[in-house]
Amino acid sequence: MIEPTRKIYPDIAQSFGITGIVILGTLLFTPVNLILNKLIGKEASMLIYYLLAIGIPFWIVYLIKKKKTGHDSFNIVIENKRIIPFVMVGTIVLLFGIISPIANLIPMPEWVKKMFIDSSYTGFFAFLVTGIAAPILEELIFRGIILDGLLKKYAPTKSILISSLLFGLVHLNPWQFVSAFIIGIFSGWVYYRTKSLSFSIIIHATSNFCGFLMLYFISVDSLMDNPVLEIYGGFPNLIMTIIGSVFTLAFCIYSLGKEFEVKKCNDCRQKQKPLHKQFLTVFLHK
């Protein structure tokens, strides 16, 4: 009996639909956040709101994917731990040496500054949202479901760019769009080469944790009010930071490429072994 071919989900149109579901969730549960603000405090209400606003859309999309494809799991295995330092350092230099200077070029109205200031928290519940919940839930959606499906149907570059674009759009503002889009490209490339969601979660968590630490140690008002040159200590420091970041990022990408090639060669050698030796290798590895 021939096993029926599994459908691929999502395609490009369905990926936009998934993003729409996520955005709709953030809007529909806003009243819940406003009500809980008065009952349990802003940070605790933000955690509950986020879990509902992103968690429920994820569950809906997950069930759709499971029904269409019959696939209900995510790969979170880390086969090569040497990759972890490179993706973390790469994320940090991307954030401070490339993304931040670009995002600061976009003018920010006063009402937007006030919105960011009012929603910037540094307590325990805020850490749970930014450092744990957001990296897991958002990566499950945008890399684990959207990018994973697109890679099965389209070219890698096209798939990574589309998933990163949608990841940026879901943040609903140009300043976070820049960060989400660029980090999304880096995360998408790593996911494409490893097929492990854990690395994407680590990249996302590193980015969010850097932002959390900045808010913890530096007044958000000063970050919003000071121009980019003052934040970096002048034009020469800014240029040196950008140049250093580009070289560091290039080194990380080169090193990651070497690690990916090592895995690819190992996989090829494994496939070329006789079947009984493949089983023996797996058994001994465990």
PDB file of C-alpha atoms in Angstrom, residues 20-279:
ATOM      1  CA  GLY A  20      -2.742  37.786  10.386  1.00  0.00           C
ATOM      2  CA  ILE A  21      -3.952  35.315  13.021  1.00  0.00           C
ATOM      3  CA  VAL A  22      -1.084  36.333  15.322  1.00  0.00           C
ATOM      4  CA  ILE A  23      -1.777  40.053  14.827  1.00  0.00           C
ATOM      5  CA  LEU A  24      -5.492  39.455  15.422  1.00  0.00           C
ATOM      6  CA  GLY A  25      -4.653  37.664  18.665  1.00  0.00           C
ATOM      7  CA  THR A  26      -2.580  40.613  19.918  1.00  0.00           C
ATOM      8  CA  LEU A  27      -5.493  42.953  19.208  1.00  0.00           C
ATOM      9  CA  LEU A  28      -8.347  40.797  20.531  1.00  0.00           C
ATOM     10  CA  PHE A  29      -6.705  40.169  23.905  1.00  0.00           C
ATOM     11  CA  THR A  30      -5.757  43.810  24.510  1.00  0.00           C
ATOM     12  CA  PRO A  31      -8.874  44.388  26.695  1.00  0.00           C
ATOM     13  CA  VAL A  32      -7.752  41.462  28.884  1.00  0.00           C
ATOM     14  CA  ASN A  33      -4.444  43.228  29.475  1.00  0.00           C
ATOM     15  CA  LEU A  34      -6.176  46.503  30.345  1.00  0.00           C
ATOM     16  CA  ILE A  35      -8.496  44.800  32.833  1.00  0.00           C
ATOM     17  CA  LEU A  36      -5.747  42.754  34.507  1.00  0.00           C
ATOM     18  CA  ASN A  37      -3.517  45.848  34.793  1.00  0.00           C
ATOM     19  CA  LYS A  38      -5.721  47.127  37.601  1.00  0.00           C
ATOM     20  CA  LEU A  39      -6.085  43.752  39.303  1.00  0.00           C
ATOM     21  CA  ILE A  40      -2.626  42.171  39.351  1.00  0.00           C
ATOM     22  CA  GLY A  41      -0.251  44.885  38.098  1.00  0.00           C
ATOM     23  CA  LYS A  42       1.211  45.771  34.710  1.00  0.00           C
ATOM     24  CA  GLU A  43       3.993  43.193  34.489  1.00  0.00           C
ATOM     25  CA  ALA A  44       1.953  40.191  35.628  1.00  0.00           C
ATOM     26  CA  SER A  45      -0.899  41.196  33.331  1.00  0.00           C
ATOM     27  CA  MET A  46       1.567  41.552  30.453  1.00  0.00           C
ATOM     28  CA  LEU A  47       2.720  37.950  30.973  1.00  0.00           C
ATOM     29  CA  ILE A  48      -0.829  36.576  30.972  1.00  0.00           C
ATOM     30  CA  TYR A  49      -1.766  38.758  28.013  1.00  0.00           C
ATOM     31  CA  TYR A  50       1.238  37.574  26.002  1.00  0.00           C
ATOM     32  CA  LEU A  51       0.596  33.904  26.703  1.00  0.00           C
ATOM     33  CA  LEU A  52      -3.003  34.319  25.539  1.00  0.00           C
ATOM     34  CA  ALA A  53      -2.334  36.661  22.606  1.00  0.00           C
ATOM     35  CA  ILE A  54       0.503  34.592  21.110  1.00  0.00           C
ATOM     36  CA  GLY A  55      -0.080  31.191  22.698  1.00  0.00           C
ATOM     37  CA  ILE A  56      -3.641  30.743  21.407  1.00  0.00           C
ATOM     38  CA  PRO A  57      -2.796  31.756  17.802  1.00  0.00           C
ATOM     39  CA  PHE A  58       0.167  29.354  17.928  1.00  0.00           C
ATOM     40  CA  TRP A  59      -2.080  26.526  19.110  1.00  0.00           C
ATOM     41  CA  ILE A  60      -4.607  27.245  16.345  1.00  0.00           C
ATOM     42  CA  VAL A  61      -1.910  27.272  13.653  1.00  0.00           C
ATOM     43  CA  TYR A  62      -0.259  24.174  15.136  1.00  0.00           C
ATOM     44  CA  LEU A  63      -3.541  22.250  14.937  1.00  0.00           C
ATOM     45  CA  ILE A  64      -4.023  23.374  11.334  1.00  0.00           C
ATOM     46  CA  LYS A  65      -0.518  22.211  10.445  1.00  0.00           C
ATOM     47  CA  LYS A  66      -1.037  18.886  12.205  1.00  0.00           C
ATOM     48  CA  LYS A  67      -4.301  18.288  10.336  1.00  0.00           C
ATOM     49  CA  LYS A  68      -2.875  19.204   6.938  1.00  0.00           C
ATOM     50  CA  THR A  69       0.519  17.521   7.181  1.00  0.00           C
ATOM     51  CA  GLY A  70       0.144  14.859   9.849  1.00  0.00           C
ATOM     52  CA  HIS A  71       3.340  16.209  11.408  1.00  0.00           C
ATOM     53  CA  ASP A  72       3.020  17.266  15.031  1.00  0.00           C
ATOM     54  CA  SER A  73       6.564  17.665  16.355  1.00  0.00           C
ATOM     55  CA  PHE A  74       9.447  20.145  16.233  1.00  0.00           C
ATOM     56  CA  ASN A  75      13.131  19.368  16.039  1.00  0.00           C
ATOM     57  CA  ILE A  76      14.858  20.835  19.096  1.00  0.00           C
ATOM     58  CA  VAL A  77      17.891  18.547  19.089  1.00  0.00           C
ATOM     59  CA  ILE A  78      21.281  20.266  19.385  1.00  0.00           C
ATOM     60  CA  GLU A  79      23.744  17.970  17.637  1.00  0.00           C
ATOM     61  CA  ASN A  80      26.676  20.382  17.672  1.00  0.00           C
ATOM     62  CA  LYS A  81      27.054  22.546  20.783  1.00  0.00           C
ATOM     63  CA  ARG A  82      30.036  24.378  19.234  1.00  0.00           C
ATOM     64  CA  ILE A  83      27.516  26.361  17.189  1.00  0.00           C
ATOM     65  CA  ILE A  84      26.001  28.021  20.275  1.00  0.00           C
ATOM     66  CA  PRO A  85      28.779  30.600  21.016  1.00  0.00           C
ATOM     67  CA  PHE A  86      28.901  31.690  17.376  1.00  0.00           C
ATOM     68  CA  VAL A  87      25.145  32.273  17.093  1.00  0.00           C
ATOM     69  CA  MET A  88      25.108  34.183  20.397  1.00  0.00           C
ATOM     70  CA  VAL A  89      28.065  36.424  19.530  1.00  0.00           C
ATOM     71  CA  GLY A  90      26.718  36.905  16.010  1.00  0.00           C
ATOM     72  CA  THR A  91      23.373  38.016  17.431  1.00  0.00           C
ATOM     73  CA  ILE A  92      24.972  40.490  19.846  1.00  0.00           C
ATOM     74  CA  VAL A  93      27.139  42.195  17.205  1.00  0.00           C
ATOM     75  CA  LEU A  94      24.189  42.293  14.817  1.00  0.00           C
ATOM     76  CA  LEU A  95      22.085  43.981  17.458  1.00  0.00           C
ATOM     77  CA  PHE A  96      24.528  46.633  18.641  1.00  0.00           C
ATOM     78  CA  GLY A  97      26.714  47.159  15.580  1.00  0.00           C
ATOM     79  CA  ILE A  98      24.233  46.977  12.709  1.00  0.00           C
ATOM     80  CA  ILE A  99      20.579  46.923  13.774  1.00  0.00           C
ATOM     81  CA  SER A 100      20.720  49.674  16.386  1.00  0.00           C
ATOM     82  CA  PRO A 101      22.423  52.267  14.118  1.00  0.00           C
ATOM     83  CA  ILE A 102      19.911  51.527  11.331  1.00  0.00           C
ATOM     84  CA  ALA A 103      16.846  51.652  13.595  1.00  0.00           C
ATOM     85  CA  ASN A 104      18.011  54.945  15.123  1.00  0.00           C
ATOM     86  CA  LEU A 105      17.932  56.561  11.683  1.00  0.00           C
ATOM     87  CA  ILE A 106      14.115  56.229  11.636  1.00  0.00           C
ATOM     88  CA  PRO A 107      12.476  59.283  13.268  1.00  0.00           C
ATOM     89  CA  MET A 108      10.297  58.401  16.248  1.00  0.00           C
ATOM     90  CA  PRO A 109       7.278  60.582  17.134  1.00  0.00           C
ATOM     91  CA  GLU A 110       6.827  61.610  20.767  1.00  0.00           C
ATOM     92  CA  TRP A 111       3.688  59.506  21.216  1.00  0.00           C
ATOM     93  CA  VAL A 112       5.586  56.417  20.065  1.00  0.00           C
ATOM     94  CA  LYS A 113       8.412  57.191  22.492  1.00  0.00           C
ATOM     95  CA  LYS A 114       5.852  57.448  25.287  1.00  0.00           C
ATOM     96  CA  MET A 115       4.307  54.135  24.252  1.00  0.00           C
ATOM     97  CA  PHE A 116       7.701  52.382  24.367  1.00  0.00           C
ATOM     98  CA  ILE A 117       8.549  53.972  27.714  1.00  0.00           C
ATOM     99  CA  ASP A 118       5.207  52.999  29.243  1.00  0.00           C
ATOM    100  CA  SER A 119       5.570  49.393  28.086  1.00  0.00           C
ATOM    101  CA  SER A 120       9.219  48.923  29.129  1.00  0.00           C
ATOM    102  CA  TYR A 121       9.546  46.810  32.270  1.00  0.00           C
ATOM    103  CA  THR A 122      12.525  45.182  33.990  1.00  0.00           C
ATOM    104  CA  GLY A 123      10.912  42.942  36.598  1.00  0.00           C
ATOM    105  CA  PHE A 124      10.674  39.165  36.860  1.00  0.00           C
ATOM    106  CA  PHE A 125       7.489  38.831  34.827  1.00  0.00           C
ATOM    107  CA  ALA A 126       8.956  41.017  32.091  1.00  0.00           C
ATOM    108  CA  PHE A 127      11.972  38.706  31.979  1.00  0.00           C
ATOM    109  CA  LEU A 128       9.686  35.683  31.618  1.00  0.00           C
ATOM    110  CA  VAL A 129       7.999  37.332  28.632  1.00  0.00           C
ATOM    111  CA  THR A 130      11.055  38.676  26.813  1.00  0.00           C
ATOM    112  CA  GLY A 131      13.604  36.028  27.769  1.00  0.00           C
ATOM    113  CA  ILE A 132      11.543  32.832  27.683  1.00  0.00           C
ATOM    114  CA  ALA A 133       7.969  33.054  26.388  1.00  0.00           C
ATOM    115  CA  ALA A 134       8.627  35.254  23.342  1.00  0.00           C
ATOM    116  CA  PRO A 135      11.668  33.321  22.032  1.00  0.00           C
ATOM    117  CA  ILE A 136       9.863  29.997  22.341  1.00  0.00           C
ATOM    118  CA  LEU A 137       6.393  30.897  21.053  1.00  0.00           C
ATOM    119  CA  GLU A 138       7.497  33.237  18.268  1.00  0.00           C
ATOM    120  CA  GLU A 139      10.172  30.865  16.997  1.00  0.00           C
ATOM    121  CA  LEU A 140       7.703  27.980  17.022  1.00  0.00           C
ATOM    122  CA  ILE A 141       5.459  30.054  14.771  1.00  0.00           C
ATOM    123  CA  PHE A 142       7.873  31.837  12.438  1.00  0.00           C
ATOM    124  CA  ARG A 143      10.683  29.310  12.124  1.00  0.00           C
ATOM    125  CA  GLY A 144       9.114  26.050  13.332  1.00  0.00           C
ATOM    126  CA  ILE A 145       5.935  26.361  11.253  1.00  0.00           C
ATOM    127  CA  ILE A 146       6.227  29.136   8.645  1.00  0.00           C
ATOM    128  CA  LEU A 147       9.883  28.802   7.576  1.00  0.00           C
ATOM    129  CA  ASP A 148       9.873  25.034   7.893  1.00  0.00           C
ATOM    130  CA  GLY A 149       6.899  24.823   5.540  1.00  0.00           C
ATOM    131  CA  LEU A 150       8.247  27.383   3.084  1.00  0.00           C
ATOM    132  CA  LEU A 151      11.587  25.570   2.825  1.00  0.00           C
ATOM    133  CA  LYS A 152       9.758  22.466   1.621  1.00  0.00           C
ATOM    134  CA  LYS A 153       8.149  24.400  -1.230  1.00  0.00           C
ATOM    135  CA  TYR A 154      10.423  27.305  -2.210  1.00  0.00           C
ATOM    136  CA  ALA A 155      14.110  28.182  -2.534  1.00  0.00           C
ATOM    137  CA  PRO A 156      15.951  28.785   0.770  1.00  0.00           C
ATOM    138  CA  THR A 157      16.656  32.497   0.127  1.00  0.00           C
ATOM    139  CA  LYS A 158      13.038  33.201  -0.773  1.00  0.00           C
ATOM    140  CA  SER A 159      11.753  31.223   2.208  1.00  0.00           C
ATOM    141  CA  ILE A 160      14.074  32.931   4.701  1.00  0.00           C
ATOM    142  CA  LEU A 161      13.285  36.433   3.401  1.00  0.00           C
ATOM    143  CA  ILE A 162       9.516  35.881   3.458  1.00  0.00           C
ATOM    144  CA  SER A 163       9.504  34.412   6.970  1.00  0.00           C
ATOM    145  CA  SER A 164      11.739  37.262   8.184  1.00  0.00           C
ATOM    146  CA  LEU A 165       9.494  39.856   6.531  1.00  0.00           C
ATOM    147  CA  LEU A 166       6.438  38.409   8.274  1.00  0.00           C
ATOM    148  CA  PHE A 167       8.323  38.237  11.560  1.00  0.00           C
ATOM    149  CA  GLY A 168       9.088  41.933  11.216  1.00  0.00           C
ATOM    150  CA  LEU A 169       5.543  42.878  10.181  1.00  0.00           C
ATOM    151  CA  VAL A 170       3.972  41.182  13.200  1.00  0.00           C
ATOM    152  CA  HIS A 171       5.703  43.716  15.490  1.00  0.00           C
ATOM    153  CA  LEU A 172       3.576  46.482  13.926  1.00  0.00           C
ATOM    154  CA  ASN A 173       6.171  49.267  14.026  1.00  0.00           C
ATOM    155  CA  PRO A 174       9.186  50.158  11.841  1.00  0.00           C
ATOM    156  CA  TRP A 175      11.728  50.247  14.678  1.00  0.00           C
ATOM    157  CA  GLN A 176      11.137  46.676  15.841  1.00  0.00           C
ATOM    158  CA  PHE A 177      10.614  45.627  12.226  1.00  0.00           C
ATOM    159  CA  VAL A 178      14.276  46.397  11.461  1.00  0.00           C
ATOM    160  CA  SER A 179      15.470  44.272  14.367  1.00  0.00           C
ATOM    161  CA  ALA A 180      13.047  41.402  13.767  1.00  0.00           C
ATOM    162  CA  PHE A 181      13.725  41.300  10.012  1.00  0.00           C
ATOM    163  CA  ILE A 182      17.527  41.221  10.309  1.00  0.00           C
ATOM    164  CA  ILE A 183      17.596  38.838  13.272  1.00  0.00           C
ATOM    165  CA  GLY A 184      15.017  36.751  11.412  1.00  0.00           C
ATOM    166  CA  ILE A 185      17.341  36.402   8.405  1.00  0.00           C
ATOM    167  CA  PHE A 186      20.207  35.255  10.633  1.00  0.00           C
ATOM    168  CA  SER A 187      17.958  32.902  12.581  1.00  0.00           C
ATOM    169  CA  GLY A 188      16.370  31.585   9.384  1.00  0.00           C
ATOM    170  CA  TRP A 189      19.752  30.825   7.828  1.00  0.00           C
ATOM    171  CA  VAL A 190      20.858  28.918  10.928  1.00  0.00           C
ATOM    172  CA  TYR A 191      17.574  27.011  10.990  1.00  0.00           C
ATOM    173  CA  TYR A 192      17.901  26.149   7.298  1.00  0.00           C
ATOM    174  CA  ARG A 193      21.390  24.736   7.840  1.00  0.00           C
ATOM    175  CA  THR A 194      20.665  22.867  11.110  1.00  0.00           C
ATOM    176  CA  LYS A 195      16.895  22.177  10.990  1.00  0.00           C
ATOM    177  CA  SER A 196      17.014  22.640  14.778  1.00  0.00           C
ATOM    178  CA  LEU A 197      14.625  25.096  16.385  1.00  0.00           C
ATOM    179  CA  SER A 198      16.796  25.323  19.490  1.00  0.00           C
ATOM    180  CA  PHE A 199      19.349  27.541  17.747  1.00  0.00           C
ATOM    181  CA  SER A 200      16.618  29.929  16.582  1.00  0.00           C
ATOM    182  CA  ILE A 201      15.293  30.114  20.138  1.00  0.00           C
ATOM    183  CA  ILE A 202      18.805  30.829  21.435  1.00  0.00           C
ATOM    184  CA  ILE A 203      19.282  33.619  18.872  1.00  0.00           C
ATOM    185  CA  HIS A 204      15.911  35.173  19.745  1.00  0.00           C
ATOM    186  CA  ALA A 205      16.527  34.856  23.490  1.00  0.00           C
ATOM    187  CA  THR A 206      19.981  36.427  23.164  1.00  0.00           C
ATOM    188  CA  SER A 207      18.540  39.400  21.274  1.00  0.00           C
ATOM    189  CA  ASN A 208      15.714  39.914  23.758  1.00  0.00           C
ATOM    190  CA  PHE A 209      17.956  39.458  26.778  1.00  0.00           C
ATOM    191  CA  CYS A 210      20.349  42.125  25.471  1.00  0.00           C
ATOM    192  CA  GLY A 211      17.408  44.526  25.186  1.00  0.00           C
ATOM    193  CA  PHE A 212      16.225  43.570  28.659  1.00  0.00           C
ATOM    194  CA  LEU A 213      19.662  44.236  30.159  1.00  0.00           C
ATOM    195  CA  MET A 214      19.876  47.614  28.443  1.00  0.00           C
ATOM    196  CA  LEU A 215      16.555  48.645  29.978  1.00  0.00           C
ATOM    197  CA  TYR A 216      17.679  47.313  33.357  1.00  0.00           C
ATOM    198  CA  PHE A 217      20.939  49.273  33.494  1.00  0.00           C
ATOM    199  CA  ILE A 218      20.163  52.286  31.284  1.00  0.00           C
ATOM    200  CA  SER A 219      17.178  54.593  31.602  1.00  0.00           C
ATOM    201  CA  VAL A 220      14.769  54.033  28.729  1.00  0.00           C
ATOM    202  CA  ASP A 221      14.215  57.804  28.607  1.00  0.00           C
ATOM    203  CA  SER A 222      17.892  58.403  27.835  1.00  0.00           C
ATOM    204  CA  LEU A 223      17.883  55.726  25.144  1.00  0.00           C
ATOM    205  CA  MET A 224      14.878  57.345  23.485  1.00  0.00           C
ATOM    206  CA  ASP A 225      15.955  60.974  23.807  1.00  0.00           C
ATOM    207  CA  ASN A 226      19.650  60.773  22.928  1.00  0.00           C
ATOM    208  CA  PRO A 227      20.656  60.655  19.240  1.00  0.00           C
ATOM    209  CA  VAL A 228      22.611  57.656  18.014  1.00  0.00           C
ATOM    210  CA  LEU A 229      25.943  59.542  18.005  1.00  0.00           C
ATOM    211  CA  GLU A 230      25.602  60.376  21.702  1.00  0.00           C
ATOM    212  CA  ILE A 231      24.646  56.810  22.569  1.00  0.00           C
ATOM    213  CA  TYR A 232      27.809  55.488  20.901  1.00  0.00           C
ATOM    214  CA  GLY A 233      30.011  58.299  22.182  1.00  0.00           C
ATOM    215  CA  GLY A 234      30.558  60.172  18.940  1.00  0.00           C
ATOM    216  CA  PHE A 235      30.991  59.508  15.233  1.00  0.00           C
ATOM    217  CA  PRO A 236      34.449  57.817  15.444  1.00  0.00           C
ATOM    218  CA  ASN A 237      33.176  55.367  18.075  1.00  0.00           C
ATOM    219  CA  LEU A 238      30.096  54.618  15.998  1.00  0.00           C
ATOM    220  CA  ILE A 239      32.186  53.867  12.893  1.00  0.00           C
ATOM    221  CA  MET A 240      34.593  51.679  14.885  1.00  0.00           C
ATOM    222  CA  THR A 241      31.658  49.811  16.422  1.00  0.00           C
ATOM    223  CA  ILE A 242      30.106  49.161  13.013  1.00  0.00           C
ATOM    224  CA  ILE A 243      33.411  48.035  11.461  1.00  0.00           C
ATOM    225  CA  GLY A 244      34.239  45.800  14.419  1.00  0.00           C
ATOM    226  CA  SER A 245      30.744  44.315  14.356  1.00  0.00           C
ATOM    227  CA  VAL A 246      30.913  43.573  10.624  1.00  0.00           C
ATOM    228  CA  PHE A 247      34.240  41.757  10.991  1.00  0.00           C
ATOM    229  CA  THR A 248      33.067  39.859  14.066  1.00  0.00           C
ATOM    230  CA  LEU A 249      29.837  38.863  12.342  1.00  0.00           C
ATOM    231  CA  ALA A 250      31.768  37.737   9.268  1.00  0.00           C
ATOM    232  CA  PHE A 251      33.986  35.570  11.472  1.00  0.00           C
ATOM    233  CA  CYS A 252      30.939  34.043  13.189  1.00  0.00           C
ATOM    234  CA  ILE A 253      29.245  33.307   9.850  1.00  0.00           C
ATOM    235  CA  TYR A 254      32.459  31.794   8.475  1.00  0.00           C
ATOM    236  CA  SER A 255      32.873  29.629  11.587  1.00  0.00           C
ATOM    237  CA  LEU A 256      29.227  28.558  11.448  1.00  0.00           C
ATOM    238  CA  GLY A 257      29.646  27.649   7.783  1.00  0.00           C
ATOM    239  CA  LYS A 258      32.620  25.441   8.674  1.00  0.00           C
ATOM    240  CA  GLU A 259      30.617  23.731  11.417  1.00  0.00           C
ATOM    241  CA  PHE A 260      27.696  23.166   9.059  1.00  0.00           C
ATOM    242  CA  GLU A 261      30.036  21.619   6.482  1.00  0.00           C
ATOM    243  CA  VAL A 262      31.495  19.283   9.110  1.00  0.00           C
ATOM    244  CA  LYS A 263      27.989  18.067   9.953  1.00  0.00           C
ATOM    245  CA  LYS A 264      27.155  17.673   6.262  1.00  0.00           C
ATOM    246  CA  CYS A 265      30.282  15.582   5.666  1.00  0.00           C
ATOM    247  CA  ASN A 266      29.555  13.450   8.725  1.00  0.00           C
ATOM    248  CA  ASP A 267      25.998  12.879   7.499  1.00  0.00           C
ATOM    249  CA  CYS A 268      27.294  11.861   4.058  1.00  0.00           C
ATOM    250  CA  ARG A 269      29.791   9.414   5.554  1.00  0.00           C
ATOM    251  CA  GLN A 270      27.058   8.008   7.781  1.00  0.00           C
ATOM    252  CA  LYS A 271      24.784   7.383   4.782  1.00  0.00           C
ATOM    253  CA  GLN A 272      27.595   5.655   2.886  1.00  0.00           C
ATOM    254  CA  LYS A 273      28.135   3.107   5.663  1.00  0.00           C
ATOM    255  CA  PRO A 274      26.495  -0.308   5.455  1.00  0.00           C
ATOM    256  CA  LEU A 275      23.150  -0.399   7.242  1.00  0.00           C
ATOM    257  CA  HIS A 276      24.362  -2.527  10.170  1.00  0.00           C
ATOM    258  CA  LYS A 277      27.245  -0.088  10.805  1.00  0.00           C
ATOM    259  CA  GLN A 278      24.822   2.879  10.787  1.00  0.00           C
ATOM    260  CA  PHE A 279      22.791   1.238  13.519  1.00  0.00           C
TER     261      PHE A 279
END
